[in-house]
Structure formats: structure tokens, C-alpha cells
XYZ file of C-alpha atoms in Angstrom:
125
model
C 0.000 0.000 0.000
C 1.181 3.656 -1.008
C 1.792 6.016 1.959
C -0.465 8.532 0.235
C -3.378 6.150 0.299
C -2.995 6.537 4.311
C -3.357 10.162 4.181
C -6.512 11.834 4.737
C -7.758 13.234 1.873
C -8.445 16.533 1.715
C -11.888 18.341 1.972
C -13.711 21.260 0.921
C -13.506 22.633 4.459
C -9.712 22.241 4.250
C -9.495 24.104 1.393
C -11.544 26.873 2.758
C -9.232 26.546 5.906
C -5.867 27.206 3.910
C -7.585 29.623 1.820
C -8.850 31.799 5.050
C -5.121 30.926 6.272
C -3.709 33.018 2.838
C -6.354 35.985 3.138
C -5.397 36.218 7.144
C -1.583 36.259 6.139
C -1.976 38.480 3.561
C -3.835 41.000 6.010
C -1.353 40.691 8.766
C 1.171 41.842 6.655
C -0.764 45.041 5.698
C -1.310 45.313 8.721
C 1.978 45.195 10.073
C 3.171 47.925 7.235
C -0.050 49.909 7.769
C 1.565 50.055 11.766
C 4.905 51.102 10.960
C 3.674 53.897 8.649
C 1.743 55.141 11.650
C 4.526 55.197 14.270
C 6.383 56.680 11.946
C 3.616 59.685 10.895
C 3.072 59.774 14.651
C 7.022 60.436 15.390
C 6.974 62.805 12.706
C 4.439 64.819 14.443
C 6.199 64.709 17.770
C 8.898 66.440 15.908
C 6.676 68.916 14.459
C 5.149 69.682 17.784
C 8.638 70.359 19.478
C 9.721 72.410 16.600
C 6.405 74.627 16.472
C 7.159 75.156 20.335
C 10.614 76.509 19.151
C 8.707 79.349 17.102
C 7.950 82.285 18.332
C 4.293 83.028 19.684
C 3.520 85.947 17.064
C 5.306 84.069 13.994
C 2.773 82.421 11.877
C 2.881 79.357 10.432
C 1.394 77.716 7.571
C -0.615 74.758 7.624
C -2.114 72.298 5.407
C -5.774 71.949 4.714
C -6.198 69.689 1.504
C -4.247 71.198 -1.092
C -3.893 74.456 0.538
C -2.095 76.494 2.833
C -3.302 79.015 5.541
C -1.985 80.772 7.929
C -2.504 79.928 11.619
C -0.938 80.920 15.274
C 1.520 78.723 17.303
C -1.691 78.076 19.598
C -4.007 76.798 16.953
C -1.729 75.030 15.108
C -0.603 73.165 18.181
C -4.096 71.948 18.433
C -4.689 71.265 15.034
C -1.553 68.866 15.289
C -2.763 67.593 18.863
C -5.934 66.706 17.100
C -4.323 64.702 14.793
C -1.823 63.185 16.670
C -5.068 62.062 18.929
C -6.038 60.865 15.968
C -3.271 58.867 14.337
C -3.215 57.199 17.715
C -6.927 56.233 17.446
C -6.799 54.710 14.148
C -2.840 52.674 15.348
C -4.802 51.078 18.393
C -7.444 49.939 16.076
C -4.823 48.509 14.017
C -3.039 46.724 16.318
C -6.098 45.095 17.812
C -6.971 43.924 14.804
C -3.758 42.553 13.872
C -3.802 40.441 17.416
C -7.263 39.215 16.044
C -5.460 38.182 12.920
C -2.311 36.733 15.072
C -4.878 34.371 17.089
C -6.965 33.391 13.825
C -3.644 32.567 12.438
C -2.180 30.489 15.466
C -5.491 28.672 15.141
C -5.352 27.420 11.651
C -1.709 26.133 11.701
C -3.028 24.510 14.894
C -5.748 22.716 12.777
C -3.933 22.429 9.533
C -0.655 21.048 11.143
C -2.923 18.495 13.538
C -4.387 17.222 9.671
C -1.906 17.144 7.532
C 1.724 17.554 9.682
C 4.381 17.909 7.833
C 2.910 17.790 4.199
C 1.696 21.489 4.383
C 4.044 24.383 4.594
C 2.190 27.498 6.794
C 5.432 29.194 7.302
C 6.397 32.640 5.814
């Protein structure tokens, strides 16, 4: 007898499995680059902040709305920046709870997959 006749074949809900396995992956990794590109806007804007408070209080300074520029104070363009710092911070948290969603999905498949078919299926990066 063939050691591939001892194997369990594999099923529809398999398939789904390793398919749901790929789409999960695949997100996690947007995810994880989505993250980065937040710290790093969310750095940038610390920097921002402790230049601004380098300015002096009567210098204006322009800031971006869209595509255009206006004019602002140090005090309202401190909050403008606060606001979006707030923000940025908002939207990272909601990131990285959904990538710990995705992280746990993840274990759970291998878990499944690996229990099926061991070492015949490759779930690694």
C-alpha cells in the first residue's frame, strides 16, 4: 500500500481553511506595514510639535488643509496637530487590535492544519 493512500484526503472545508489561512496572512502583513507607517507619521508629528514650540508666539505658520495652505498661530496650530496626533493614535490602536485578532486566527489554523496534515503542508512565511 502507497503512503499517500494513508493520508486523509483533503476536503472542501480544508481548502476553505488554507484559503482563510492566505487571506489572514496576507492581512497581517498590511497590517503590520499599515503600523509602521503610523509610528512613523506619529514620530513625525512629535517632531513637528517640538519644533512649532521653538517658534515664536507671534510668527505664523502655515498649515495644510487639503491642497492648501493658511496661515494659523503657534496656539491653533498646536491643536490642530494635537488633534491629529489624537487621531493617528486612534486609528494605530485599532490597528493593532486587529492585527492580534489576525495573530490568534492565524495560530489557530496552523493549529488545525498542522494536527491534519503535519508535515505535508508548509504554513510558514
Amino acid at each position: 500500500m502507497a503512503a499517500h493512500e494513508d493520508e486523509d484526503p483533503m476536503t472542501a472545508d480544508d481548502q476553505k481553511k488554507i484559503n482563510q489561512f492566505s487571506r489572514t496572512n496576507a492581512r497581517r502583513h498590511e497590517l503590520e506595514e499599515d503600523i509602521a507607517q503610523l509610528k512613523k507619521e506619529n514620530e513625525e508629528l512629535g517632531d513637528l510639535t517640538d519644533e512649532i514650540c521653538l517658534l515664536d508666539d507671534e510668527e505664523p505658520i502655515k498649515y495644510k488643509f487639503g491642497d492648501s495652505y493658511f496661515e494659523v498661530d503657534k496656539s491653533k496650530a498646536e491643536e490642530l496637530i494635537e488633534g491629529l496626533a489624537a487621531a493617528k493614535k486612534g486609528e494605530l490602536e485599532g490597528l493593532e487590535q486587529e492585527l492580534e485578532v489576525c495573530t490568534t486566527e492565524l495560530s489557530q489554523l496552523k493549529t488545525q492544519l498542522y494536527a491534519k496534515f503535519g508535515t505535508n503542508i508548509n504554513l510558514e512565511e
